[in-house]
Structure formats: C-alpha cells, structure tokens
GROMACS .gro file of C-alpha atoms in nm:
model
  450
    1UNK     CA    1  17.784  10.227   8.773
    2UNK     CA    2  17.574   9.923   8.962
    3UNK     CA    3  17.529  10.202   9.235
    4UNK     CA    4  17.394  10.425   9.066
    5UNK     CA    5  17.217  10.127   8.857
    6UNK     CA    6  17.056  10.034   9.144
    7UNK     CA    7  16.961  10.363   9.274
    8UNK     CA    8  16.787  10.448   8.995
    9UNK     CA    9  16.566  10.059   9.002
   10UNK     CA   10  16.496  10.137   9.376
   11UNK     CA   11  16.344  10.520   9.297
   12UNK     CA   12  16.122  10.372   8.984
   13UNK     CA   13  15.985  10.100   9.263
   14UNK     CA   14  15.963  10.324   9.526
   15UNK     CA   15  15.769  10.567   9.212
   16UNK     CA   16  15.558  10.235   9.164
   17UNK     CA   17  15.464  10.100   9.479
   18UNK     CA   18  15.366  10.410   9.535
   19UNK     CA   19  15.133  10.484   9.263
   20UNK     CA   20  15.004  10.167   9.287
   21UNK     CA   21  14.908  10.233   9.693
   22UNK     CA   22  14.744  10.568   9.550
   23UNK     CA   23  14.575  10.410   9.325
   24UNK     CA   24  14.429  10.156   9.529
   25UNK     CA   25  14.308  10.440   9.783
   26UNK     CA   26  14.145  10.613   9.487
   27UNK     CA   27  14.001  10.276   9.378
   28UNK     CA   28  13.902  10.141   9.707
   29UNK     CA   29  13.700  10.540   9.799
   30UNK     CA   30  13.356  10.491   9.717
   31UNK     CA   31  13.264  10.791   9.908
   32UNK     CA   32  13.181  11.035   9.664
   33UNK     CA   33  12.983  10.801   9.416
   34UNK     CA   34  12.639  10.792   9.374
   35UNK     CA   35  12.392  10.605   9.197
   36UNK     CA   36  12.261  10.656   8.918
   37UNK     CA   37  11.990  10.579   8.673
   38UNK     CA   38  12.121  10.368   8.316
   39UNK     CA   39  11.760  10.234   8.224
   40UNK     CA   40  11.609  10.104   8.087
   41UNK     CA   41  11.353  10.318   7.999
   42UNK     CA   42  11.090  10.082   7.963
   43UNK     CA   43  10.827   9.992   8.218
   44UNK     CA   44  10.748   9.719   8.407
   45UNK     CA   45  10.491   9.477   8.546
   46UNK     CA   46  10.198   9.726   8.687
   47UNK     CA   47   9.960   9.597   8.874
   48UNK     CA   48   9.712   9.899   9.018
   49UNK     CA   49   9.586  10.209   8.859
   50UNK     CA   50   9.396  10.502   8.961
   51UNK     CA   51   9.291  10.894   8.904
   52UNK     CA   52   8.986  11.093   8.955
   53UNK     CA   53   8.754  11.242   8.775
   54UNK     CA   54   8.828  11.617   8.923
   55UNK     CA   55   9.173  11.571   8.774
   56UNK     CA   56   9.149  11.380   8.448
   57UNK     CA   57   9.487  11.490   8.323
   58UNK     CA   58   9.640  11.337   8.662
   59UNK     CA   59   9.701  10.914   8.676
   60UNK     CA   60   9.894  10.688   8.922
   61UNK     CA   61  10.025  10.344   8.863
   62UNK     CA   62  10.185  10.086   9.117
   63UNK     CA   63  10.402   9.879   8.960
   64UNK     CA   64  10.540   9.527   9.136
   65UNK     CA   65  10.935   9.636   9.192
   66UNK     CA   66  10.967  10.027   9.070
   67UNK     CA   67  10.721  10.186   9.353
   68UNK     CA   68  10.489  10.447   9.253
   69UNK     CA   69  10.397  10.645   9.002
   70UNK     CA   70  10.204  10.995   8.885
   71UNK     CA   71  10.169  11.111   8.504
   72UNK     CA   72   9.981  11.502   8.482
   73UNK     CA   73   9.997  11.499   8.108
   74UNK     CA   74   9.790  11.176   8.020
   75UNK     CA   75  10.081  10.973   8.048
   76UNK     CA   76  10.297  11.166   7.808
   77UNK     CA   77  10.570  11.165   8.142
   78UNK     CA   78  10.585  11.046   8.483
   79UNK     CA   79  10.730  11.034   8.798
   80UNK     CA   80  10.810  10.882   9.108
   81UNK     CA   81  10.645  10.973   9.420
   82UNK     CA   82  10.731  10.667   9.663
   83UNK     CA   83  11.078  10.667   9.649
   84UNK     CA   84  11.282  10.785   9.995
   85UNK     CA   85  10.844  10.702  10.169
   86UNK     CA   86  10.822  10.335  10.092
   87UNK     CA   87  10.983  10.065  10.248
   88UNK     CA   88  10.865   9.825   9.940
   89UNK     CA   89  10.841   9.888   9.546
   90UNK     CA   90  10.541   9.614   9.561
   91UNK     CA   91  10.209   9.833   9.531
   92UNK     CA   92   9.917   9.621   9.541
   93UNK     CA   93   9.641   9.865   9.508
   94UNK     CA   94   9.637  10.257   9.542
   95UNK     CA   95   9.269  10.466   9.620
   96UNK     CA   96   9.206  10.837   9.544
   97UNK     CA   97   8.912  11.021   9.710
   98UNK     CA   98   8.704  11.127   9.482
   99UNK     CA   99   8.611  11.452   9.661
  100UNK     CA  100   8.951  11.539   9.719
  101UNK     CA  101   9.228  11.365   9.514
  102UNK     CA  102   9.491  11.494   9.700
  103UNK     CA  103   9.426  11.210   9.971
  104UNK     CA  104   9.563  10.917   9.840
  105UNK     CA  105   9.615  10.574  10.047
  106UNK     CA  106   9.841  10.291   9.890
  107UNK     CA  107   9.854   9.916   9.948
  108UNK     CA  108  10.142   9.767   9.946
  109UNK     CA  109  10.268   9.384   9.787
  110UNK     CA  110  10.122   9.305   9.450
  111UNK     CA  111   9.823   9.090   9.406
  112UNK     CA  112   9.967   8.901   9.148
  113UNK     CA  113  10.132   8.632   9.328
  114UNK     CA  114  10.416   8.504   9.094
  115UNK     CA  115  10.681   8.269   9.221
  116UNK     CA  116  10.885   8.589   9.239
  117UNK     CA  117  10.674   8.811   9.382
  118UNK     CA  118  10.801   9.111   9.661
  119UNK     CA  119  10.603   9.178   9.965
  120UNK     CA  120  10.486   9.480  10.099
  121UNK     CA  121  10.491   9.659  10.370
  122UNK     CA  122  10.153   9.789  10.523
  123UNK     CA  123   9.935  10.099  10.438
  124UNK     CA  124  10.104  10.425  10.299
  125UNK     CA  125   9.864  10.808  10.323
  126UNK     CA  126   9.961  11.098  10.144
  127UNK     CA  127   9.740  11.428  10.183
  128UNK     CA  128   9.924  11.613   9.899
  129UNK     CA  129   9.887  11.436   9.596
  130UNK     CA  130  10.184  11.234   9.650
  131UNK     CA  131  10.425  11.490   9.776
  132UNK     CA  132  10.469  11.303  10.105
  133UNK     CA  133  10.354  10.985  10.293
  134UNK     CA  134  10.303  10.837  10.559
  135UNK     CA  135  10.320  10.496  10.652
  136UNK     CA  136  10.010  10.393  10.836
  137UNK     CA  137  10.015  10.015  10.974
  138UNK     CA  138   9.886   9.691  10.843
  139UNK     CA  139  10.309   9.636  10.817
  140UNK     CA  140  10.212   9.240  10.813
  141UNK     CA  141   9.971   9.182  10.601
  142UNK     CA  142  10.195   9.103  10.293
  143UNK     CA  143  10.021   9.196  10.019
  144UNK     CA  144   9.694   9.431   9.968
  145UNK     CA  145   9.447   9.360   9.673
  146UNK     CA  146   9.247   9.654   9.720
  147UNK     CA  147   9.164   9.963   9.898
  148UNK     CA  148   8.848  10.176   9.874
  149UNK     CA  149   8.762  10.480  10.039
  150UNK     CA  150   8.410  10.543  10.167
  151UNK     CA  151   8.302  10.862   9.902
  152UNK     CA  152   8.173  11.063  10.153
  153UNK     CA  153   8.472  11.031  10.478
  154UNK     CA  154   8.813  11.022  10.359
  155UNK     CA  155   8.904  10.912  10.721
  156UNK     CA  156   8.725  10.578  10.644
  157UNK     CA  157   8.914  10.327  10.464
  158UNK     CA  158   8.869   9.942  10.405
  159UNK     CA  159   9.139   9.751  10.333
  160UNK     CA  160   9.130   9.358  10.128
  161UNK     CA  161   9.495   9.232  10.270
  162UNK     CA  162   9.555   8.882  10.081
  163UNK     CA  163   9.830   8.812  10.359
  164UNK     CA  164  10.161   8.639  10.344
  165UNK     CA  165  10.217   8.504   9.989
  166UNK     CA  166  10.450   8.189  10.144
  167UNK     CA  167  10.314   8.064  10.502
  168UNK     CA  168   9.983   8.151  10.728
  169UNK     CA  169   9.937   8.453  10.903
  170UNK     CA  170   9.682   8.558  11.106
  171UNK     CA  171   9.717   8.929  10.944
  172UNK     CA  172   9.472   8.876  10.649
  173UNK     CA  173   9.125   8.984  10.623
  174UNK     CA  174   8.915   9.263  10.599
  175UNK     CA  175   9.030   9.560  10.752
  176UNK     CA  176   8.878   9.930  10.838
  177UNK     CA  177   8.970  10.248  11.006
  178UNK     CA  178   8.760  10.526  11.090
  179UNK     CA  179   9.082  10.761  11.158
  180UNK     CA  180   9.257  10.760  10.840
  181UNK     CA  181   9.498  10.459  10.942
  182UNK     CA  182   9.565  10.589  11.318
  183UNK     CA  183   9.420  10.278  11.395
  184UNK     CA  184   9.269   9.965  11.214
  185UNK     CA  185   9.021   9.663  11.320
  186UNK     CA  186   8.982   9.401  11.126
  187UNK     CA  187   8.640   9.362  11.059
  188UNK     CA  188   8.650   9.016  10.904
  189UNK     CA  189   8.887   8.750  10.955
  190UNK     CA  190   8.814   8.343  10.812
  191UNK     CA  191   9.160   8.176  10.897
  192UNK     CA  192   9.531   8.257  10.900
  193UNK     CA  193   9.536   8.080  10.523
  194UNK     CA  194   9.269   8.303  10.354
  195UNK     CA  195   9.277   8.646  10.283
  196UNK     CA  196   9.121   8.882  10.073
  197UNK     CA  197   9.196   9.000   9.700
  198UNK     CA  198   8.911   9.221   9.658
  199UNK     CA  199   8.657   9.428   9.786
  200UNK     CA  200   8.406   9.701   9.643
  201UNK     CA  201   8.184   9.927   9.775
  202UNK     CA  202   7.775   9.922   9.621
  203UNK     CA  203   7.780  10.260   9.418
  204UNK     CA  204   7.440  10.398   9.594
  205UNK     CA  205   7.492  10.282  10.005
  206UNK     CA  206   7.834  10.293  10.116
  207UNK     CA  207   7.716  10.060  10.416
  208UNK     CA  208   7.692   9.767  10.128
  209UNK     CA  209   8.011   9.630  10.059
  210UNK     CA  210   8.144   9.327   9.860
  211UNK     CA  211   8.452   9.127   9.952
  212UNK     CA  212   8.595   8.841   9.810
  213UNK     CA  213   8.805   8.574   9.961
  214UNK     CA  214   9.084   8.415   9.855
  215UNK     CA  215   9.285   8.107   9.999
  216UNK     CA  216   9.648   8.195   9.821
  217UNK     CA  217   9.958   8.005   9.948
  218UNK     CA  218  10.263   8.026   9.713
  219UNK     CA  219  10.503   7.741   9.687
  220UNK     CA  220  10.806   7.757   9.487
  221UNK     CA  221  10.689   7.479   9.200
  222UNK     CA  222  10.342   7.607   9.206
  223UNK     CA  223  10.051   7.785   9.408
  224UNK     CA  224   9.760   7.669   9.608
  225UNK     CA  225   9.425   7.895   9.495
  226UNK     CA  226   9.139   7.860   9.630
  227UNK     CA  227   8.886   7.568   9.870
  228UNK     CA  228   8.535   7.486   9.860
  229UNK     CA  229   8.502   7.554  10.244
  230UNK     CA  230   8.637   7.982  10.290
  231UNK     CA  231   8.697   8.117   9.964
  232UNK     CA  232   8.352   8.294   9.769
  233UNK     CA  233   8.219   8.665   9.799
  234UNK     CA  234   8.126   8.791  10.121
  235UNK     CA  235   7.901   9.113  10.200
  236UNK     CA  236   7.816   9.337  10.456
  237UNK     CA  237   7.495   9.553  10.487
  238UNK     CA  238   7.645   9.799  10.816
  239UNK     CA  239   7.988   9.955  10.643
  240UNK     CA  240   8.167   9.615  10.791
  241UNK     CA  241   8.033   9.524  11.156
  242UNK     CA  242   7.874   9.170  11.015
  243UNK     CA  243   7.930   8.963  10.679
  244UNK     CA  244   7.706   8.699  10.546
  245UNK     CA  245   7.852   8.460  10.258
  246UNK     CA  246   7.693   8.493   9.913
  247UNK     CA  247   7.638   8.123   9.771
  248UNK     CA  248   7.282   8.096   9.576
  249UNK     CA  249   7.413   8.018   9.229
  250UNK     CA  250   7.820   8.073   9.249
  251UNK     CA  251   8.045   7.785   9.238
  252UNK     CA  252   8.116   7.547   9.553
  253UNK     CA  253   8.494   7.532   9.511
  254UNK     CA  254   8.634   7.891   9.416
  255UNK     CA  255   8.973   8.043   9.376
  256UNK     CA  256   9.062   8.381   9.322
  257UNK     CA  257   8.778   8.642   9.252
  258UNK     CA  258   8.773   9.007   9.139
  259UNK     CA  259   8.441   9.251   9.176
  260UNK     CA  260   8.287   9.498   8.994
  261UNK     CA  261   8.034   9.780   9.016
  262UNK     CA  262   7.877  10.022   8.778
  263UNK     CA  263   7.734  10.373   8.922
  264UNK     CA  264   7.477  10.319   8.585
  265UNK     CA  265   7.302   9.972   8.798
  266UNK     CA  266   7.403  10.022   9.142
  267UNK     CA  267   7.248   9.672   9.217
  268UNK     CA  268   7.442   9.491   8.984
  269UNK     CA  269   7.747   9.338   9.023
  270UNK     CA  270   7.962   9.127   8.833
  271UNK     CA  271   8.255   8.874   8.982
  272UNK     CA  272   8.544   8.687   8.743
  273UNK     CA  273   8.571   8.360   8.936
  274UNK     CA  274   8.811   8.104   8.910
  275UNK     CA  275   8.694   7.767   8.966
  276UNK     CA  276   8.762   7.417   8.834
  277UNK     CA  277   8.669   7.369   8.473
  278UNK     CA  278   8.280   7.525   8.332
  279UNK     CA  279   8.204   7.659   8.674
  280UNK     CA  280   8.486   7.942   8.590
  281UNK     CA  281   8.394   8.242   8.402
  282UNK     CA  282   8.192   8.556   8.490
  283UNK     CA  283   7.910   8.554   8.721
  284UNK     CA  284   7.644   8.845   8.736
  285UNK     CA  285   7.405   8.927   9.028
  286UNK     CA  286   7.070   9.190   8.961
  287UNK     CA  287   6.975   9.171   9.345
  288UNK     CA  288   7.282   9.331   9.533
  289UNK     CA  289   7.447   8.981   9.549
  290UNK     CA  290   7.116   8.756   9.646
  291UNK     CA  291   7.134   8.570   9.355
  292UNK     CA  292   7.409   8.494   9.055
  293UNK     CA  293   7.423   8.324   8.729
  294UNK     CA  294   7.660   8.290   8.546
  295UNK     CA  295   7.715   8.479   8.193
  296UNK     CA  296   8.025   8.299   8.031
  297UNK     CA  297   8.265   8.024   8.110
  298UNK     CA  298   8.473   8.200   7.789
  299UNK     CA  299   8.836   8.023   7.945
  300UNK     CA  300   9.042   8.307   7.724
  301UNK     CA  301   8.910   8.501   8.032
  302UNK     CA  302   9.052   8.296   8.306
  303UNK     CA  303   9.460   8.278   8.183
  304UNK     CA  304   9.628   8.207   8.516
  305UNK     CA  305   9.396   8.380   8.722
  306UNK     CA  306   9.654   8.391   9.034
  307UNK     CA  307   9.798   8.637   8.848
  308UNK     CA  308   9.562   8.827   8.519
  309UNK     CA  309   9.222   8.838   8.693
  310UNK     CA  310   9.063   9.164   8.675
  311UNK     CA  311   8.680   9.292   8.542
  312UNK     CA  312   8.565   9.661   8.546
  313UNK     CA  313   8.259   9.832   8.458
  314UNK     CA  314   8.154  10.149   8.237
  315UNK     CA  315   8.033  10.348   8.460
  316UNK     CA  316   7.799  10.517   8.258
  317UNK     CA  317   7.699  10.147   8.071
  318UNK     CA  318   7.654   9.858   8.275
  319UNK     CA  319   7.629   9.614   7.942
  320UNK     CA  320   7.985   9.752   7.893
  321UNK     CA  321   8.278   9.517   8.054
  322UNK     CA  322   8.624   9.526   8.043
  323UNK     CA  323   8.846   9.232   8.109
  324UNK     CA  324   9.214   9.238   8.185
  325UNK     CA  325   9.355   8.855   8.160
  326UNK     CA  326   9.657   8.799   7.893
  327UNK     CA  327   9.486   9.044   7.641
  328UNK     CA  328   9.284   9.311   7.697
  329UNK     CA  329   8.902   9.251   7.605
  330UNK     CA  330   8.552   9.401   7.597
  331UNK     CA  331   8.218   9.318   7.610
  332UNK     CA  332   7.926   9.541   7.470
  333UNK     CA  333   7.695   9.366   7.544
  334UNK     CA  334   7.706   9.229   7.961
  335UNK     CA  335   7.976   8.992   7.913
  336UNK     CA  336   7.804   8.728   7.632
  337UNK     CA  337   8.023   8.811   7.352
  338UNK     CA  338   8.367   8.969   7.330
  339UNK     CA  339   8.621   9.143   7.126
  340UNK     CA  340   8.987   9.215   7.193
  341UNK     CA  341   9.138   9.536   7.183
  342UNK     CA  342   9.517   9.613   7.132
  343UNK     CA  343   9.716   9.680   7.406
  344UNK     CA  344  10.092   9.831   7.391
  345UNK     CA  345  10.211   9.486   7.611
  346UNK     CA  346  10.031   9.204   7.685
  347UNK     CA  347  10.010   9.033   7.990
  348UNK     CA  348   9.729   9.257   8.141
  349UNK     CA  349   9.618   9.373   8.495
  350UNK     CA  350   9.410   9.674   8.576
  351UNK     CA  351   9.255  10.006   8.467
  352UNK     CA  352   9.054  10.265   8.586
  353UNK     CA  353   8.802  10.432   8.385
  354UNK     CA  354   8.704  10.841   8.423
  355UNK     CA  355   8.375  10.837   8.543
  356UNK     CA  356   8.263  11.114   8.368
  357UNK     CA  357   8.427  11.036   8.053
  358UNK     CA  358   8.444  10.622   7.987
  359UNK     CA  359   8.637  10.681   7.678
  360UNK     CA  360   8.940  10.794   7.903
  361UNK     CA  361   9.109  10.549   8.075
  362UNK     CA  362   9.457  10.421   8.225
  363UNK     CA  363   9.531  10.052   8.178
  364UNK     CA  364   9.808   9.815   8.337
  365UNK     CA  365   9.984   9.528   8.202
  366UNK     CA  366  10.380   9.374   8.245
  367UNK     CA  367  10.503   9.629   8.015
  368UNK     CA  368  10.389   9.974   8.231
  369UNK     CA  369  10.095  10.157   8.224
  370UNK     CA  370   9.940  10.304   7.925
  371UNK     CA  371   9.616  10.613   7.881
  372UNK     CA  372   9.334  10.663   7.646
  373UNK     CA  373   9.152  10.922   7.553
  374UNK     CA  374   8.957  10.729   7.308
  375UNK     CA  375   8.797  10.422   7.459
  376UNK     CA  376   9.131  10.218   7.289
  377UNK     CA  377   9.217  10.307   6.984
  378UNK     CA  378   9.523  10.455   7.081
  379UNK     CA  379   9.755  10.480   7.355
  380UNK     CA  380  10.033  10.695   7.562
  381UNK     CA  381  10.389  10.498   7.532
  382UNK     CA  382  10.577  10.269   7.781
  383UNK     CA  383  10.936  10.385   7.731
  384UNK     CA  384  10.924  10.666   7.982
  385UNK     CA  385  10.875  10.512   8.304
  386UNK     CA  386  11.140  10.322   8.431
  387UNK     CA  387  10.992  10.082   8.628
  388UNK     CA  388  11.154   9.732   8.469
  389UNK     CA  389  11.190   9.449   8.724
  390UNK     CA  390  11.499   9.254   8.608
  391UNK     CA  391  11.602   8.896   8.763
  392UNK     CA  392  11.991   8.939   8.791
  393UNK     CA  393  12.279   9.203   8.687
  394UNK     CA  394  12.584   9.143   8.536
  395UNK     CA  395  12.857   9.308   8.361
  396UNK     CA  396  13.095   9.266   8.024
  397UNK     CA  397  13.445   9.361   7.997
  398UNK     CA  398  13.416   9.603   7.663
  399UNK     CA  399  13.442   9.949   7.633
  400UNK     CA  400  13.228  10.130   7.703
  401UNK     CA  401  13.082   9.829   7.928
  402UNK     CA  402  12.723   9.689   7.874
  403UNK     CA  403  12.477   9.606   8.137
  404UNK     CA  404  12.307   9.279   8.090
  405UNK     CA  405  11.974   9.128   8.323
  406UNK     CA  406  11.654   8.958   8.212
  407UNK     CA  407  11.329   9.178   8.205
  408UNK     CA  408  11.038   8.986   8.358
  409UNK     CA  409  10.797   8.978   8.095
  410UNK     CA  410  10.962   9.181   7.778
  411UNK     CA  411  11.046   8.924   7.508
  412UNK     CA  412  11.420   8.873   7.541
  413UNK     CA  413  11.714   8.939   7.782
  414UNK     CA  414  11.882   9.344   7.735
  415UNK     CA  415  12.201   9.504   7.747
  416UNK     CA  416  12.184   9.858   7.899
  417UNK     CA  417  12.554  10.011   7.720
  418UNK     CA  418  12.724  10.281   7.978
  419UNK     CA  419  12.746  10.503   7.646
  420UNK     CA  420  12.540  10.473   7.377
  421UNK     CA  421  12.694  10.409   7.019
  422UNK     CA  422  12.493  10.731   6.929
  423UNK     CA  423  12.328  11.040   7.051
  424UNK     CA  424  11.993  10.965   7.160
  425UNK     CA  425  11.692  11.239   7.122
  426UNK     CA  426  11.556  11.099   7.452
  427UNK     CA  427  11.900  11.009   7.640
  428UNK     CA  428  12.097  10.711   7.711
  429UNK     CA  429  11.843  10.590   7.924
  430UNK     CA  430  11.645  10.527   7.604
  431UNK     CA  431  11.849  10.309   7.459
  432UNK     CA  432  11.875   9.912   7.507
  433UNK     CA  433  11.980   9.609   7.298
  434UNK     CA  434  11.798   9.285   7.286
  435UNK     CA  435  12.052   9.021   7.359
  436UNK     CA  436  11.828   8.691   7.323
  437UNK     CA  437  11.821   8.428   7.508
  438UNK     CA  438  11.515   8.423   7.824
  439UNK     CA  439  11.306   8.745   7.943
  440UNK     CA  440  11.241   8.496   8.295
  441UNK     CA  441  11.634   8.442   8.383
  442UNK     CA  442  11.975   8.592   8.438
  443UNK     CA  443  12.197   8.693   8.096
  444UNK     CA  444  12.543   8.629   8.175
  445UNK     CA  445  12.806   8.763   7.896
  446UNK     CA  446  13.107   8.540   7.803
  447UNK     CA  447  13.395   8.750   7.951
  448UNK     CA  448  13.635   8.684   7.624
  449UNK     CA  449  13.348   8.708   7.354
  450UNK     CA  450  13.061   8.917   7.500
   0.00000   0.00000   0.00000
C-alpha cells in the first residue's frame, strides 16, 4: 500500500517537474514573437512639414520620435516611409524638389530642443518618393533645422545643422553639396557652440541666401539661447562661398531666429527673433536684408521660442503671415495685427503652404500633423498616425492587461488595453483611456488596485 502510495507521488512529480521544465522552455522561447503595434493611434510632437505643388494630394511630416511620414489623400491616412532607412525617429527638417518631388532629402534631430529631445543622425536622400533612402553624411551634426534645395539642381543642397543639443561640436554650420550628399563643405562655420536653425533661399536668385544663427546649448534644468557676439542672420550673395552679417536695425543680443520668404515680394523677408524683452518680435526687411525694422514685439508670438518659433509667408500675399508659437495665428495685414485660428492640438511648429493654392496647407503641432483645404477652417484628424512619443512603459496585472506611459504633450497619462472592452470601427489601435495624473512623466499602476 505505501509502495504503491509512493509510486504513484513520485509519477505525479516526475508529471510536474516535468511540465513545469516544458513550460519554462515554452516561456523562456522568444523566438517566434514579434512586435507589434497596440497604439496609440494618436500622433505626436511634429516638427517639419512639406509637399509640392505638382502633387497637392501628397504631404510628409517628421515627427520628433515616430520617423517619417507620407499622407496621398490630404491626410485622410498615412504612412511610414523611414522605418528599416533611419537610424533616428528625430526629423528636423525634410525638402522636396519642386521640379521633381520624388527627390526628397531629410534632416535629421528636431529643432525643438526640449530637455528630452533625440538626436539625429545626418542627412537621409530618397529618389522615389520615399520608397528608399539613403543615408548621406553630416552623421554629427545632431540636429538639422532646415534644408532647402536650390529650384533649379536637385544635386545642390544646403543644409542649417544646429549641432549637438548638450556640448560643442565643431560639426555645426552651414553646409552645401553640389553632388547630392556624395560630399559636403561647410560653407560657414562661427564656433563649435553656434549653429544654425534656419536658412532660406531669396525666391528670385538662388545665389541669395539667408541663414540664421543660433547659439543653443541644452542643460538639463534649462537651455542657453542665444549671445550678442555670433548669433543674428547671415547672407550670402554667391550660393554660399562668402557671408556678411545683417545688423542695421535687428537686435544686438539675439536667440533663436526663423526666416521667411514670399515668391509675391522676392525682396522681402521677414525673421521671428528672440531677444530679451521689446527687442523680440518680428522684424521685416524691403531691401534683401540691408535694412530691418521691426513690425511687432506681440510676446503671444515668442512662447518659448527654443522650442515654438516658426513664421511663413503666403506665397501669393506677402501682407499674409502665419505664425506657429503655442497657437496657431495669422496676420492679414504684414504682421501688425493678428487673429488666432483653431488648431486640432496646440503646441504648434510648422506648415507648408501649396504655392499655387494658399488655402491648402499642412500644419504641425505636438499632437501630429493636420491639412487644409480651406485656409483653416477645417482640418484632416490626428488619430491615424501613430507617431506618440511616450516617457516610460509599464504594465498592470488585469485581464486583459493595460498598457500605461505618459504622452508628451496630450493632456493626461493613457492606458493602451491588449483587448478592447468593445469592437472598435477603426481597431484596437484606436482605442485609449485617459488615466490622469501627468502627460510629462511615467504612469505606474498599483499592482493590487490598478
């Protein structure tokens, strides 16, 4: 009886040591799994925008930690076209050629330079709309604030690299190739602190070209912007072989500045300049850069202009001005008065307006990117581009389990559930819960009460 007794205690251990070593082989083989996408849906911080006015169904967007992105339907869907190229999400500025908008060149690391901002990794060609890419150089520069193509060569490109966000480095500046990125000089270089965060070429003489500095050193309490001695706008009359600095009427000490042109006054051109107290605002210049004045110290213009400082032009009406700071405004009337215009986020960065058509345009902002076709008054969604950047990860015990992280920028912390409570028209991707708590932190659940 205790033979047998025992006989049949040793075959249910032997049964359960076992299964428990096969389980632990199944458990411990993470061969076979694969990522996969849970959301959320909802976009992200973009920072760059672009299309073409040959395409005008056809958009990109670079957003700050999803890569990049192309909508052909106005922005009704998109899709990535850096992922498996890219050796950084962080897309600082992104070009199209005009003549040909299947040659595309993107900057990598984001402008905006946030305490927790991602840097980038050089200069990135594609010659097929997007289909491929190839990485081109400038690997050091950290991050790009603009690109511009010269309209009539696709092969030359300049290049406004900011630099490293966190320490000097001697690879900031202006840069140009005449190859398409076989090779690159850099054409204008002040020190290994400043860098560039802008540059634009004058819309009638490619050879004139604007530039403007900016000293930008992140620390992790705050950020140094701007000096009195490097930073200002810079310009070159010979596509880039010598720069003069532009000073008759702009501030002495200036931070970060952005640039813009208008095809409708191709000697105008207007700069949003940061600088201590009334000496911010927008400047103007009617003489190719000669002389400025300025037009408004408005400060709702000037939120944290290390990270919202933008200006565009119509390019079919130079009185018109756009302004992308924490709201979205516009100016009818050369940047004196101005008006605010509803935006699906706030938090705004950058557009890019149809040159043939000024009512249609694609605009930026920390909740994705967004298209018009009618100057504003409405606007393509955000929750079909899953671009979120999200501070930290973590995990509840329930079932089905919830994902929980903090969105930068969007309100509240989220849960991301592994099955939806419901069907969902537009997937389970679709579907988040706002949990509370911070939208600039981690959102850990209490593992008995989540």
């Amino acid at each position: 009886m205790h033979s047998t007794l025992r006989n049949i205690l040793f075959s249910l251990g032997m049964i359960t040591l076992v299964s428990i070593s096969a389980l632990g082989q199944d458990t411990l083989d993470f061969g076979e799994v694969k990522y996969r996408e849970v959301g959320p849906s909802r976009g992200g911080r973009v920072t760059t925008v672009a299309g073409a006015a040959k395409t005008p169904n056809v958009f990109y967007m670079g957003s700050t930690g999803g890569g990049v992105w192309k909508t052909t339907d106005y922005g009704i869907s998109w899709k990535n076209i850096s992922d498996g190229f890219f050796g950084s999400p962080s897309t600082g500025a992104i070009a199209v050629w005009q003549e040909n908008p299947d040659v595309l060149y993107i900057g990598t690391g984001s402008d905006g330079l946030r305490s927790n901002v991602i840097a980038g990794d050089g200069m990135y060609k594609s010659t097929d709309a997007g289909k491929t890419w190839m990485h081109i150089g400038l690997k050091e520069t950290g991050h790009i604030g603009a690109v511009e193509v010269h309209p009539a060569d696709s092969n030359t490109v300049f290049v406004a690299a900011i630099g490293n966000a966190f320490a000097p480095n001697a690879e900031r500046g202006v840069y140009r190739t005449k190859d398409g990125g076989a090779s690159w000089e850099q054409v204008l270089f002040i020190s290994e602190k400043t860098g560039f965060a802008d540059l634009v070429f004058h819309p009638a003489n490619p050879d004139v070209i604007y530039a403007g500095a900016w000293r930008a050193e992140r620390k992790p309490w705050t950020i140094i912007s701007g000096d009195e001695q490097e930073n200002g706008i810079y310009k070159t009359m010979d596509g880039g072989d010598t720069w003069t600095k532009l000073s008759d009427g702009l501030p002495a000490f200036c931070g970060k500045i952005d640039l813009a042109v208008s095809p409708a006054e191709p000697d105008l051109v207007v700069a949003l300049v940061e600088a201590p107290g009334a000496d911010g605002g927008l400047y103007r210049s009617d003489d190719a850069g000669a002389t400025w004045e300025q037009v408004t110290e408005e400060p709702d213009l000037l939120v944290r202009p290390f990270y919202f400082l933008n200006v565009d032009l119509d390019p079919t009406n130079a009185d018109v001005v756009y302004v992308n700071t924490l709201r979205f405004h516009k100016s009818t009337d050369g940047g004196k008065e101005w008006k605010m215009i509803s935006t699906p986020h706030g938090d705004n960065h950058a557009m890019w307006i149809n040159p043939d058509n000024p009512d249609l345009f694609i605009q930026g902002n920390d909740g994705g990117a967004n298209v018009t076709l009618n100057g504003g008054k409405s606007w393509s969604h955000q929750f079909n581009q899953p671009t979120a950047e999200l501070y930290q990860v973590e995990v509840d015990n329930q079932y089905p389990y919830r994902l929980y992280a903090g969105q930068q920028d969007n309100y509240t912390a989220i849960a991301v559930p592994s099955l939806p409570p419901r069907s969902m028209q537009a997937g389970h991707v679709a579907y988040i819960e706002d949990v509370g708590g911070c939208e600039t932190g981690p959102a850990v659940p209490n593992p008995g009460d989540p």
